[in-house]
PDB file of C-alpha atoms and ligand atoms in Angstrom:
ATOM      1  CA  UNK A  24     -63.203 145.087 247.373  1.00 46.00           C
ATOM      2  CA  UNK A  25     -63.647 145.849 244.861  1.00 57.00           C
ATOM      3  CA  UNK A  26     -64.567 145.878 241.264  1.00 57.00           C
ATOM      4  CA  UNK A  27     -66.111 149.277 240.708  1.00 59.00           C
ATOM      5  CA  UNK A  28     -67.389 148.684 237.188  1.00 52.00           C
ATOM      6  CA  UNK A  29     -64.837 151.148 235.864  1.00 53.00           C
ATOM      7  CA  UNK A  30     -63.906 149.096 232.860  1.00 47.00           C
ATOM      8  CA  UNK A  31     -64.015 151.012 229.597  1.00 48.00           C
ATOM      9  CA  UNK A  32     -66.660 150.353 226.952  1.00 49.00           C
ATOM     10  CA  UNK A  33     -66.188 147.053 225.189  1.00 48.00           C
ATOM     11  CA  UNK A  34     -66.008 146.691 221.440  1.00 50.00           C
ATOM     12  CA  UNK A  35     -68.903 145.752 219.190  1.00 53.00           C
ATOM     13  CA  UNK A  36     -70.383 142.245 219.005  1.00 68.00           C
ATOM     14  CA  UNK A  37     -68.248 139.548 217.416  1.00 74.00           C
ATOM     15  CA  UNK A  38     -70.414 138.023 214.657  1.00 79.00           C
ATOM     16  CA  UNK A  39     -67.817 135.560 213.403  1.00 89.00           C
ATOM     17  CA  UNK A  40     -68.546 131.854 213.663  1.00 91.00           C
ATOM     18  CA  UNK A  41     -66.139 131.553 216.582  1.00 92.00           C
ATOM     19  CA  UNK A  42     -67.798 134.553 218.199  1.00 92.00           C
ATOM     20  CA  UNK A  43     -71.236 132.980 217.917  1.00 94.00           C
ATOM     21  CA  UNK A  44     -69.980 129.673 219.301  1.00 95.00           C
ATOM     22  CA  UNK A  45     -68.425 131.550 222.195  1.00 96.00           C
ATOM     23  CA  UNK A  46     -71.681 133.383 222.938  1.00 95.00           C
ATOM     24  CA  UNK A  47     -73.587 130.080 222.836  1.00 96.00           C
ATOM     25  CA  UNK A  48     -71.229 128.661 225.478  1.00 97.00           C
ATOM     26  CA  UNK A  49     -71.867 131.730 227.617  1.00 96.00           C
ATOM     27  CA  UNK A  50     -75.648 131.312 227.243  1.00 96.00           C
ATOM     28  CA  UNK A  51     -75.281 127.666 228.267  1.00 97.00           C
ATOM     29  CA  UNK A  52     -73.544 128.860 231.468  1.00 96.00           C
ATOM     30  CA  UNK A  53     -70.292 127.100 230.519  1.00 96.00           C
ATOM     31  CA  UNK A  54     -67.118 128.443 232.116  1.00 97.00           C
ATOM     32  CA  UNK A  55     -64.524 129.931 229.780  1.00 98.00           C
ATOM     33  CA  UNK A  56     -60.996 128.719 230.631  1.00 98.00           C
ATOM     34  CA  UNK A  57     -57.607 130.326 229.803  1.00 97.00           C
ATOM     35  CA  UNK A  58     -56.823 128.200 226.733  1.00 96.00           C
ATOM     36  CA  UNK A  59     -60.305 128.521 225.207  1.00 97.00           C
ATOM     37  CA  UNK A  60     -60.949 130.832 222.268  1.00 96.00           C
ATOM     38  CA  UNK A  61     -62.420 134.177 223.370  1.00 97.00           C
ATOM     39  CA  UNK A  62     -63.147 137.492 221.635  1.00 96.00           C
ATOM     40  CA  UNK A  63     -60.350 140.015 222.068  1.00 96.00           C
ATOM     41  CA  UNK A  64     -62.782 142.507 223.629  1.00 95.00           C
ATOM     42  CA  UNK A  65     -63.811 139.917 226.255  1.00 96.00           C
ATOM     43  CA  UNK A  66     -60.149 139.287 227.100  1.00 96.00           C
ATOM     44  CA  UNK A  67     -59.392 143.002 227.353  1.00 96.00           C
ATOM     45  CA  UNK A  68     -62.479 143.765 229.435  1.00 95.00           C
ATOM     46  CA  UNK A  69     -61.528 141.012 231.866  1.00 97.00           C
ATOM     47  CA  UNK A  70     -57.884 142.082 232.121  1.00 97.00           C
ATOM     48  CA  UNK A  71     -59.027 145.601 232.924  1.00 95.00           C
ATOM     49  CA  UNK A  72     -61.663 144.549 235.445  1.00 95.00           C
ATOM     50  CA  UNK A  73     -59.573 141.896 237.226  1.00 97.00           C
ATOM     51  CA  UNK A  74     -56.487 144.109 237.426  1.00 97.00           C
ATOM     52  CA  UNK A  75     -58.488 147.090 238.741  1.00 95.00           C
ATOM     53  CA  UNK A  76     -59.944 144.716 241.276  1.00 96.00           C
ATOM     54  CA  UNK A  77     -56.459 143.444 242.252  1.00 97.00           C
ATOM     55  CA  UNK A  78     -55.093 146.993 242.580  1.00 97.00           C
ATOM     56  CA  UNK A  79     -58.070 147.887 244.794  1.00 96.00           C
ATOM     57  CA  UNK A  80     -57.298 145.001 247.142  1.00 96.00           C
ATOM     58  CA  UNK A  81     -53.650 146.065 247.400  1.00 96.00           C
ATOM     59  CA  UNK A  82     -54.284 149.806 247.831  1.00 95.00           C
ATOM     60  CA  UNK A  83     -57.154 148.869 250.172  1.00 95.00           C
ATOM     61  CA  UNK A  84     -54.590 147.598 252.686  1.00 95.00           C
ATOM     62  CA  UNK A  85     -53.322 151.139 253.272  1.00 95.00           C
ATOM     63  CA  UNK A  86     -56.204 152.986 255.002  1.00 94.00           C
ATOM     64  CA  UNK A  87     -56.581 150.190 257.561  1.00 94.00           C
ATOM     65  CA  UNK A  88     -52.879 149.401 257.859  1.00 92.00           C
ATOM     66  CA  UNK A  89     -52.729 152.901 259.322  1.00 89.00           C
ATOM     67  CA  UNK A  90     -54.518 151.628 262.472  1.00 96.00           C
ATOM     68  CA  UNK A  91     -52.723 148.326 263.148  1.00 96.00           C
ATOM     69  CA  UNK A  92     -50.301 149.911 265.606  1.00 96.00           C
ATOM     70  CA  UNK A  93     -53.128 151.802 267.325  1.00 95.00           C
ATOM     71  CA  UNK A  94     -55.779 149.071 267.646  1.00 96.00           C
ATOM     72  CA  UNK A  95     -57.324 149.378 271.130  1.00 95.00           C
ATOM     73  CA  UNK A  96     -56.745 145.749 272.243  1.00 96.00           C
ATOM     74  CA  UNK A  97     -54.580 142.787 271.296  1.00 96.00           C
ATOM     75  CA  UNK A  98     -57.672 140.952 269.988  1.00 96.00           C
ATOM     76  CA  UNK A  99     -58.575 143.875 267.731  1.00 96.00           C
ATOM     77  CA  UNK A 100     -54.996 144.116 266.524  1.00 97.00           C
ATOM     78  CA  UNK A 101     -54.881 140.394 265.642  1.00 96.00           C
ATOM     79  CA  UNK A 102     -58.197 140.610 263.772  1.00 96.00           C
ATOM     80  CA  UNK A 103     -57.140 143.724 261.856  1.00 97.00           C
ATOM     81  CA  UNK A 104     -53.769 142.210 260.967  1.00 97.00           C
ATOM     82  CA  UNK A 105     -55.543 139.112 259.638  1.00 96.00           C
ATOM     83  CA  UNK A 106     -57.970 141.224 257.630  1.00 97.00           C
ATOM     84  CA  UNK A 107     -55.292 143.394 256.036  1.00 97.00           C
ATOM     85  CA  UNK A 108     -53.281 140.263 255.238  1.00 97.00           C
ATOM     86  CA  UNK A 109     -56.375 138.726 253.602  1.00 97.00           C
ATOM     87  CA  UNK A 110     -56.645 141.785 251.323  1.00 97.00           C
ATOM     88  CA  UNK A 111     -53.041 141.266 250.224  1.00 96.00           C
ATOM     89  CA  UNK A 112     -53.938 137.656 249.446  1.00 97.00           C
ATOM     90  CA  UNK A 113     -56.979 138.754 247.426  1.00 97.00           C
ATOM     91  CA  UNK A 114     -54.720 140.999 245.359  1.00 97.00           C
ATOM     92  CA  UNK A 115     -52.402 138.071 244.660  1.00 95.00           C
ATOM     93  CA  UNK A 116     -55.159 135.627 243.605  1.00 95.00           C
ATOM     94  CA  UNK A 117     -56.531 138.307 241.296  1.00 97.00           C
ATOM     95  CA  UNK A 118     -53.171 139.201 239.710  1.00 97.00           C
ATOM     96  CA  UNK A 119     -52.726 135.461 239.117  1.00 97.00           C
ATOM     97  CA  UNK A 120     -56.203 135.252 237.500  1.00 97.00           C
ATOM     98  CA  UNK A 121     -55.342 138.243 235.258  1.00 98.00           C
ATOM     99  CA  UNK A 122     -52.059 136.570 234.251  1.00 98.00           C
ATOM    100  CA  UNK A 123     -54.005 133.638 232.772  1.00 98.00           C
ATOM    101  CA  UNK A 124     -55.273 136.136 230.158  1.00 98.00           C
ATOM    102  CA  UNK A 125     -51.769 136.791 228.845  1.00 96.00           C
ATOM    103  CA  UNK A 126     -50.648 139.871 230.770  1.00 97.00           C
ATOM    104  CA  UNK A 127     -47.713 139.851 233.187  1.00 96.00           C
ATOM    105  CA  UNK A 128     -47.840 140.769 236.856  1.00 94.00           C
ATOM    106  CA  UNK A 129     -44.930 143.205 236.321  1.00 94.00           C
ATOM    107  CA  UNK A 130     -46.904 145.033 233.655  1.00 96.00           C
ATOM    108  CA  UNK A 131     -49.945 145.381 235.915  1.00 97.00           C
ATOM    109  CA  UNK A 132     -47.924 146.552 238.909  1.00 95.00           C
ATOM    110  CA  UNK A 133     -46.170 149.058 236.656  1.00 96.00           C
ATOM    111  CA  UNK A 134     -49.564 150.440 235.551  1.00 96.00           C
ATOM    112  CA  UNK A 135     -50.559 150.928 239.200  1.00 95.00           C
ATOM    113  CA  UNK A 136     -47.276 152.534 240.269  1.00 96.00           C
ATOM    114  CA  UNK A 137     -47.215 154.984 237.364  1.00 95.00           C
ATOM    115  CA  UNK A 138     -50.796 156.052 238.081  1.00 91.00           C
ATOM    116  CA  UNK A 139     -52.135 154.726 234.748  1.00 92.00           C
ATOM    117  CA  UNK A 140     -54.368 152.066 236.335  1.00 92.00           C
ATOM    118  CA  UNK A 141     -57.524 152.815 238.277  1.00 91.00           C
ATOM    119  CA  UNK A 142     -58.552 151.333 241.605  1.00 92.00           C
ATOM    120  CA  UNK A 143     -61.657 151.767 243.726  1.00 92.00           C
ATOM    121  CA  UNK A 144     -62.266 155.411 244.674  1.00 91.00           C
ATOM    122  CA  UNK A 145     -63.127 154.442 248.269  1.00 94.00           C
ATOM    123  CA  UNK A 146     -59.492 153.936 249.284  1.00 94.00           C
ATOM    124  CA  UNK A 147     -58.635 157.571 248.647  1.00 94.00           C
ATOM    125  CA  UNK A 148     -60.474 158.643 251.800  1.00 95.00           C
ATOM    126  CA  UNK A 149     -58.614 158.961 255.131  1.00 95.00           C
ATOM    127  CA  UNK A 150     -59.166 156.845 258.270  1.00 96.00           C
ATOM    128  CA  UNK A 151     -59.437 159.482 260.986  1.00 96.00           C
ATOM    129  CA  UNK A 152     -60.501 157.439 264.025  1.00 97.00           C
ATOM    130  CA  UNK A 153     -60.705 153.834 265.227  1.00 97.00           C
ATOM    131  CA  UNK A 154     -64.417 153.857 264.362  1.00 98.00           C
ATOM    132  CA  UNK A 155     -63.399 154.134 260.700  1.00 98.00           C
ATOM    133  CA  UNK A 156     -62.054 150.588 260.931  1.00 98.00           C
ATOM    134  CA  UNK A 157     -65.526 149.481 262.036  1.00 98.00           C
ATOM    135  CA  UNK A 158     -67.249 151.521 259.331  1.00 98.00           C
ATOM    136  CA  UNK A 159     -64.925 150.200 256.611  1.00 97.00           C
ATOM    137  CA  UNK A 160     -65.511 146.559 257.584  1.00 97.00           C
ATOM    138  CA  UNK A 161     -69.259 147.036 257.865  1.00 98.00           C
ATOM    139  CA  UNK A 162     -69.854 149.301 254.850  1.00 98.00           C
ATOM    140  CA  UNK A 163     -66.914 148.927 252.462  1.00 97.00           C
ATOM    141  CA  UNK A 164     -66.483 145.172 252.833  1.00 97.00           C
ATOM    142  CA  UNK A 165     -70.286 144.890 252.959  1.00 97.00           C
ATOM    143  CA  UNK A 166     -70.566 146.700 249.613  1.00 97.00           C
ATOM    144  CA  UNK A 167     -67.736 144.555 248.259  1.00 95.00           C
ATOM    145  CA  UNK A 168     -69.652 141.370 249.160  1.00 95.00           C
ATOM    146  CA  UNK A 169     -72.776 142.643 247.414  1.00 95.00           C
ATOM    147  CA  UNK A 170     -70.691 143.351 244.299  1.00 93.00           C
ATOM    148  CA  UNK A 171     -68.633 140.190 244.428  1.00 94.00           C
ATOM    149  CA  UNK A 172     -71.078 137.393 245.242  1.00 95.00           C
ATOM    150  CA  UNK A 173     -72.441 137.505 241.662  1.00 95.00           C
ATOM    151  CA  UNK A 174     -68.833 137.387 240.372  1.00 96.00           C
ATOM    152  CA  UNK A 175     -68.546 133.850 241.808  1.00 96.00           C
ATOM    153  CA  UNK A 176     -70.729 132.918 238.802  1.00 95.00           C
ATOM    154  CA  UNK A 177     -68.750 135.036 236.321  1.00 96.00           C
ATOM    155  CA  UNK A 178     -68.247 133.336 232.952  1.00 97.00           C
ATOM    156  CA  UNK A 179     -64.437 133.368 233.222  1.00 98.00           C
ATOM    157  CA  UNK A 180     -63.378 130.330 235.313  1.00 97.00           C
ATOM    158  CA  UNK A 181     -60.218 131.630 237.044  1.00 97.00           C
ATOM    159  CA  UNK A 182     -61.959 134.868 238.128  1.00 97.00           C
ATOM    160  CA  UNK A 183     -65.073 133.045 239.351  1.00 97.00           C
ATOM    161  CA  UNK A 184     -63.020 130.541 241.374  1.00 96.00           C
ATOM    162  CA  UNK A 185     -60.862 133.267 242.964  1.00 95.00           C
ATOM    163  CA  UNK A 186     -64.031 135.073 244.019  1.00 95.00           C
ATOM    164  CA  UNK A 187     -65.404 132.106 245.968  1.00 94.00           C
ATOM    165  CA  UNK A 188     -62.600 132.182 248.510  1.00 92.00           C
ATOM    166  CA  UNK A 189     -62.445 135.971 248.509  1.00 95.00           C
ATOM    167  CA  UNK A 190     -66.155 136.254 249.349  1.00 95.00           C
ATOM    168  CA  UNK A 191     -65.787 133.895 252.318  1.00 93.00           C
ATOM    169  CA  UNK A 192     -63.043 136.108 253.710  1.00 95.00           C
ATOM    170  CA  UNK A 193     -64.966 139.321 252.969  1.00 95.00           C
ATOM    171  CA  UNK A 194     -67.790 138.014 255.099  1.00 95.00           C
ATOM    172  CA  UNK A 195     -65.404 137.740 258.092  1.00 95.00           C
ATOM    173  CA  UNK A 196     -64.263 141.317 257.357  1.00 96.00           C
ATOM    174  CA  UNK A 197     -67.821 142.597 257.316  1.00 96.00           C
ATOM    175  CA  UNK A 198     -68.663 140.942 260.624  1.00 96.00           C
ATOM    176  CA  UNK A 199     -65.566 142.190 262.440  1.00 95.00           C
ATOM    177  CA  UNK A 200     -66.436 145.709 261.235  1.00 97.00           C
ATOM    178  CA  UNK A 201     -70.043 145.465 262.377  1.00 98.00           C
ATOM    179  CA  UNK A 202     -68.890 144.139 265.747  1.00 97.00           C
ATOM    180  CA  UNK A 203     -66.566 147.132 266.227  1.00 98.00           C
ATOM    181  CA  UNK A 204     -69.500 149.427 265.370  1.00 98.00           C
ATOM    182  CA  UNK A 205     -71.780 147.560 267.816  1.00 98.00           C
ATOM    183  CA  UNK A 206     -69.340 147.963 270.707  1.00 98.00           C
ATOM    184  CA  UNK A 207     -68.837 151.679 269.973  1.00 98.00           C
ATOM    185  CA  UNK A 208     -72.546 152.359 269.440  1.00 98.00           C
ATOM    186  CA  UNK A 209     -73.322 150.794 272.842  1.00 97.00           C
ATOM    187  CA  UNK A 210     -70.391 152.480 274.582  1.00 97.00           C
ATOM    188  CA  UNK A 211     -69.966 155.954 276.085  1.00 98.00           C
ATOM    189  CA  UNK A 212     -71.483 159.044 274.444  1.00 98.00           C
ATOM    190  CA  UNK A 213     -68.081 159.852 272.955  1.00 98.00           C
ATOM    191  CA  UNK A 214     -67.749 156.374 271.464  1.00 98.00           C
ATOM    192  CA  UNK A 215     -71.230 156.527 269.988  1.00 98.00           C
ATOM    193  CA  UNK A 216     -70.439 159.951 268.491  1.00 98.00           C
ATOM    194  CA  UNK A 217     -67.263 158.498 266.990  1.00 98.00           C
ATOM    195  CA  UNK A 218     -69.259 155.662 265.371  1.00 98.00           C
ATOM    196  CA  UNK A 219     -71.812 158.148 264.021  1.00 98.00           C
ATOM    197  CA  UNK A 220     -69.090 160.396 262.603  1.00 98.00           C
ATOM    198  CA  UNK A 221     -67.475 157.427 260.819  1.00 98.00           C
ATOM    199  CA  UNK A 222     -70.832 156.367 259.347  1.00 98.00           C
ATOM    200  CA  UNK A 223     -71.448 159.947 258.187  1.00 98.00           C
ATOM    201  CA  UNK A 224     -68.130 160.074 256.337  1.00 98.00           C
ATOM    202  CA  UNK A 225     -68.182 156.563 254.801  1.00 98.00           C
ATOM    203  CA  UNK A 226     -71.830 156.281 253.782  1.00 98.00           C
ATOM    204  CA  UNK A 227     -71.793 158.198 250.489  1.00 98.00           C
ATOM    205  CA  UNK A 228     -68.388 156.942 249.295  1.00 97.00           C
ATOM    206  CA  UNK A 229     -69.676 153.377 249.965  1.00 97.00           C
ATOM    207  CA  UNK A 230     -72.664 153.972 247.678  1.00 98.00           C
ATOM    208  CA  UNK A 231     -70.243 155.219 244.995  1.00 96.00           C
ATOM    209  CA  UNK A 232     -68.426 151.878 245.139  1.00 95.00           C
ATOM    210  CA  UNK A 233     -71.104 150.366 242.889  1.00 95.00           C
ATOM    211  CA  UNK A 234     -69.984 152.636 240.057  1.00 93.00           C
ATOM    212  CA  UNK A 235     -71.849 155.193 237.941  1.00 92.00           C
ATOM    213  CA  UNK A 236     -75.650 155.035 237.527  1.00 93.00           C
ATOM    214  CA  UNK A 237     -76.908 152.570 234.896  1.00 90.00           C
ATOM    215  CA  UNK A 238     -77.957 155.397 232.600  1.00 87.00           C
ATOM    216  CA  UNK A 239     -74.305 156.531 232.318  1.00 84.00           C
ATOM    217  CA  UNK A 240     -72.614 153.174 232.336  1.00 77.00           C
ATOM    218  CA  UNK A 241     -72.103 152.228 228.668  1.00 66.00           C
ATOM    219  CA  UNK A 242     -70.013 149.120 229.270  1.00 66.00           C
ATOM    220  CA  UNK A 243     -72.616 147.334 231.389  1.00 72.00           C
ATOM    221  CA  UNK A 244     -74.354 145.901 228.324  1.00 83.00           C
ATOM    222  CA  UNK A 245     -71.376 143.967 226.965  1.00 89.00           C
ATOM    223  CA  UNK A 246     -70.376 142.753 230.440  1.00 91.00           C
ATOM    224  CA  UNK A 247     -73.937 141.518 231.055  1.00 92.00           C
ATOM    225  CA  UNK A 248     -74.082 139.818 227.653  1.00 94.00           C
ATOM    226  CA  UNK A 249     -70.825 138.008 228.446  1.00 96.00           C
ATOM    227  CA  UNK A 250     -72.111 137.168 231.925  1.00 96.00           C
ATOM    228  CA  UNK A 251     -69.098 138.793 233.545  1.00 95.00           C
ATOM    229  CA  UNK A 252     -71.626 140.972 235.295  1.00 92.00           C
ATOM    230  CA  UNK A 253     -75.030 139.666 236.407  1.00 92.00           C
ATOM    231  CA  UNK A 254     -76.684 142.722 237.954  1.00 93.00           C
ATOM    232  CA  UNK A 255     -76.533 146.415 237.092  1.00 93.00           C
ATOM    233  CA  UNK A 256     -74.779 148.993 239.280  1.00 94.00           C
ATOM    234  CA  UNK A 257     -78.059 150.545 240.405  1.00 95.00           C
ATOM    235  CA  UNK A 258     -79.679 147.261 241.363  1.00 95.00           C
ATOM    236  CA  UNK A 259     -76.666 146.210 243.446  1.00 96.00           C
ATOM    237  CA  UNK A 260     -76.560 149.635 245.099  1.00 98.00           C
ATOM    238  CA  UNK A 261     -80.250 149.335 246.015  1.00 98.00           C
ATOM    239  CA  UNK A 262     -79.699 145.854 247.438  1.00 97.00           C
ATOM    240  CA  UNK A 263     -76.874 147.210 249.595  1.00 98.00           C
ATOM    241  CA  UNK A 264     -78.958 150.129 250.886  1.00 98.00           C
ATOM    242  CA  UNK A 265     -81.890 147.816 251.688  1.00 98.00           C
ATOM    243  CA  UNK A 266     -79.630 145.456 253.640  1.00 97.00           C
ATOM    244  CA  UNK A 267     -77.577 148.115 255.425  1.00 98.00           C
ATOM    245  CA  UNK A 268     -80.085 150.751 256.586  1.00 98.00           C
ATOM    246  CA  UNK A 269     -81.861 148.407 259.042  1.00 98.00           C
ATOM    247  CA  UNK A 270     -78.434 147.387 260.423  1.00 98.00           C
ATOM    248  CA  UNK A 271     -77.593 151.045 261.105  1.00 98.00           C
ATOM    249  CA  UNK A 272     -80.941 151.568 262.810  1.00 98.00           C
ATOM    250  CA  UNK A 273     -80.327 148.469 264.924  1.00 97.00           C
ATOM    251  CA  UNK A 274     -77.118 150.162 266.101  1.00 97.00           C
ATOM    252  CA  UNK A 275     -79.151 153.277 266.988  1.00 98.00           C
ATOM    253  CA  UNK A 276     -77.283 155.335 264.374  1.00 98.00           C
ATOM    254  CA  UNK A 277     -78.673 157.716 261.768  1.00 98.00           C
ATOM    255  CA  UNK A 278     -77.710 158.103 258.099  1.00 98.00           C
ATOM    256  CA  UNK A 279     -76.432 161.379 256.595  1.00 98.00           C
ATOM    257  CA  UNK A 280     -79.271 161.521 254.075  1.00 98.00           C
ATOM    258  CA  UNK A 281     -82.440 163.533 254.848  1.00 98.00           C
ATOM    259  CA  UNK A 282     -84.175 161.903 251.872  1.00 98.00           C
ATOM    260  CA  UNK A 283     -83.688 158.342 253.087  1.00 98.00           C
ATOM    261  CA  UNK A 284     -87.125 156.719 253.569  1.00 98.00           C
ATOM    262  CA  UNK A 285     -88.755 153.337 253.280  1.00 98.00           C
ATOM    263  CA  UNK A 286     -91.181 153.062 250.397  1.00 98.00           C
ATOM    264  CA  UNK A 287     -93.852 150.819 251.924  1.00 96.00           C
ATOM    265  CA  UNK A 288     -95.239 149.909 248.508  1.00 97.00           C
ATOM    266  CA  UNK A 289     -91.960 148.653 247.011  1.00 97.00           C
ATOM    267  CA  UNK A 290     -90.273 147.616 250.256  1.00 96.00           C
ATOM    268  CA  UNK A 291     -87.122 149.506 249.163  1.00 98.00           C
ATOM    269  CA  UNK A 292     -85.251 152.260 250.960  1.00 98.00           C
ATOM    270  CA  UNK A 293     -85.192 155.342 248.741  1.00 98.00           C
ATOM    271  CA  UNK A 294     -82.148 157.572 249.035  1.00 98.00           C
ATOM    272  CA  UNK A 295     -81.008 161.064 248.001  1.00 98.00           C
ATOM    273  CA  UNK A 296     -78.824 162.067 245.041  1.00 97.00           C
ATOM    274  CA  UNK A 297     -75.222 160.854 245.012  1.00 97.00           C
ATOM    275  CA  UNK A 298     -72.550 163.502 244.366  1.00 96.00           C
ATOM    276  CA  UNK A 299     -71.134 162.101 241.119  1.00 96.00           C
ATOM    277  CA  UNK A 300     -68.844 165.120 240.727  1.00 95.00           C
ATOM    278  CA  UNK A 301     -67.045 164.034 243.877  1.00 95.00           C
ATOM    279  CA  UNK A 302     -66.825 160.476 242.508  1.00 94.00           C
ATOM    280  CA  UNK A 303     -65.268 161.667 239.234  1.00 92.00           C
ATOM    281  CA  UNK A 304     -62.864 163.977 241.082  1.00 93.00           C
ATOM    282  CA  UNK A 305     -61.614 161.189 243.357  1.00 93.00           C
ATOM    283  CA  UNK A 306     -61.352 158.768 240.445  1.00 88.00           C
ATOM    284  CA  UNK A 307     -59.399 161.279 238.381  1.00 87.00           C
ATOM    285  CA  UNK A 308     -56.756 161.464 241.109  1.00 87.00           C
ATOM    286  CA  UNK A 309     -57.983 164.385 243.162  1.00 89.00           C
ATOM    287  CA  UNK A 310     -59.394 162.698 246.263  1.00 92.00           C
ATOM    288  CA  UNK A 311     -58.161 163.462 249.794  1.00 93.00           C
ATOM    289  CA  UNK A 312     -55.504 160.689 249.764  1.00 94.00           C
ATOM    290  CA  UNK A 313     -54.755 159.746 246.117  1.00 93.00           C
ATOM    291  CA  UNK A 314     -51.191 161.066 246.179  1.00 93.00           C
ATOM    292  CA  UNK A 315     -50.469 159.594 249.602  1.00 94.00           C
ATOM    293  CA  UNK A 316     -51.696 156.133 248.528  1.00 95.00           C
ATOM    294  CA  UNK A 317     -49.643 156.081 245.353  1.00 95.00           C
ATOM    295  CA  UNK A 318     -46.521 157.305 247.139  1.00 96.00           C
ATOM    296  CA  UNK A 319     -46.949 154.595 249.784  1.00 95.00           C
ATOM    297  CA  UNK A 320     -47.217 151.900 247.074  1.00 95.00           C
ATOM    298  CA  UNK A 321     -44.182 153.244 245.202  1.00 96.00           C
ATOM    299  CA  UNK A 322     -42.124 153.304 248.390  1.00 96.00           C
ATOM    300  CA  UNK A 323     -43.218 149.768 249.313  1.00 94.00           C
ATOM    301  CA  UNK A 324     -42.208 148.590 245.836  1.00 95.00           C
ATOM    302  CA  UNK A 325     -38.751 150.204 246.124  1.00 97.00           C
ATOM    303  CA  UNK A 326     -38.262 148.859 249.654  1.00 97.00           C
ATOM    304  CA  UNK A 327     -39.152 145.371 248.403  1.00 95.00           C
ATOM    305  CA  UNK A 328     -36.572 145.399 245.578  1.00 96.00           C
ATOM    306  CA  UNK A 329     -34.079 143.355 247.613  1.00 97.00           C
ATOM    307  CA  UNK A 330     -36.732 140.680 248.289  1.00 96.00           C
ATOM    308  CA  UNK A 331     -37.415 140.284 244.559  1.00 94.00           C
ATOM    309  CA  UNK A 332     -33.674 140.134 243.833  1.00 96.00           C
ATOM    310  CA  UNK A 333     -33.110 137.563 246.578  1.00 97.00           C
ATOM    311  CA  UNK A 334     -36.041 135.425 245.350  1.00 95.00           C
ATOM    312  CA  UNK A 335     -34.692 135.475 241.776  1.00 94.00           C
ATOM    313  CA  UNK A 336     -31.160 134.625 242.939  1.00 95.00           C
ATOM    314  CA  UNK A 337     -32.517 131.767 245.051  1.00 95.00           C
ATOM    315  CA  UNK A 338     -34.586 130.423 242.154  1.00 94.00           C
ATOM    316  CA  UNK A 339     -31.548 130.587 239.831  1.00 93.00           C
ATOM    317  CA  UNK A 340     -29.438 128.757 242.410  1.00 91.00           C
ATOM    318  CA  UNK A 341     -32.105 126.037 242.663  1.00 84.00           C
ATOM    319  CA  UNK A 342     -32.154 125.657 238.872  1.00 79.00           C
ATOM    320  CA  UNK A 343     -28.341 125.338 238.722  1.00 75.00           C
ATOM    321  CA  UNK A 344     -28.410 122.829 241.562  1.00 66.00           C
ATOM    322  CA  UNK A 345     -31.015 120.718 239.748  1.00 64.00           C
ATOM    323  CA  UNK A 346     -29.029 120.929 236.480  1.00 60.00           C
ATOM    324  CA  UNK A 347     -25.874 119.731 238.234  1.00 61.00           C
ATOM    325  CA  UNK A 348     -27.703 116.902 239.940  1.00 58.00           C
ATOM    326  CA  UNK A 349     -29.210 115.789 236.623  1.00 57.00           C
ATOM    327  CA  UNK A 350     -25.782 115.851 234.866  1.00 54.00           C
TER     328      UNK A 350
HETATM  329 FE1  FE2 B 410     -60.714 141.910 249.744  1.00 58.23          FE
HETATM  330 FE1  FE2 B 411     -62.184 142.805 252.680  1.00 58.23          FE
END
């Protein structure tokens, strides 16, 4: 995951000469690099988006981490371990990309641990069965890919470059999830029911991952103008539905939406209304697992204090050693 387009509205257009030059570079598809001049609102929008994205990767390790010890085979366990480790890596590349904008990693982590920062709402839902690991890979990582492929062409260089590697890894995540779903859907009646139940629970929250509808998403305009964002929330959501519904039917599974139907004229799958009240509730901290996720992160941070201390002590020792050698 998982930039959910949660970033707050950006400030008004910068009409200064520098602002116009900046916009011309954006129009010319030039990449903006850390030492280049940029409008303050662009910098702040990016810090918010990249850090929310980083937090989502880190918190996103928790729902699946829950199943590492209970994976059904050694092969599944190895694949899940690798996937969860990848998500940790994504968080680190993204914190590093945010740091190039003049914010410190400590500050960002502090915002997450004190509950001031947002992360993708999807990770506040519980993983109740092994099939959830399949559904998350297939749907959640699938939605993440849809969202993130356009970010590989984002106007800010460090973010765009981080996304290239991240997207390659997300594609492995999506396939391992779909493969788990395939095996369950072709298994015993109980296994198929488990796959269906996971799809039923993850479908709507996955559609929410694309963020609020375009009509309510005020910040989209500035992000599109700056070419941070290339497609609107609704168009990405539609793309995801169009790609995913035939995959579910291939598995012989149904979707929990009585209004889902193919519009022959447009070629798009039309779907029912999304419960935006639920989305806002989960985002505001009142989802099924918000408190549990935050507590787990806080505990992990406290438990890791000795590692940070040891790393600092080691670095200081290295510096002293080098100073002595140079003397
Ligand atoms: Fe990821
Ligand atoms: Fe992933």
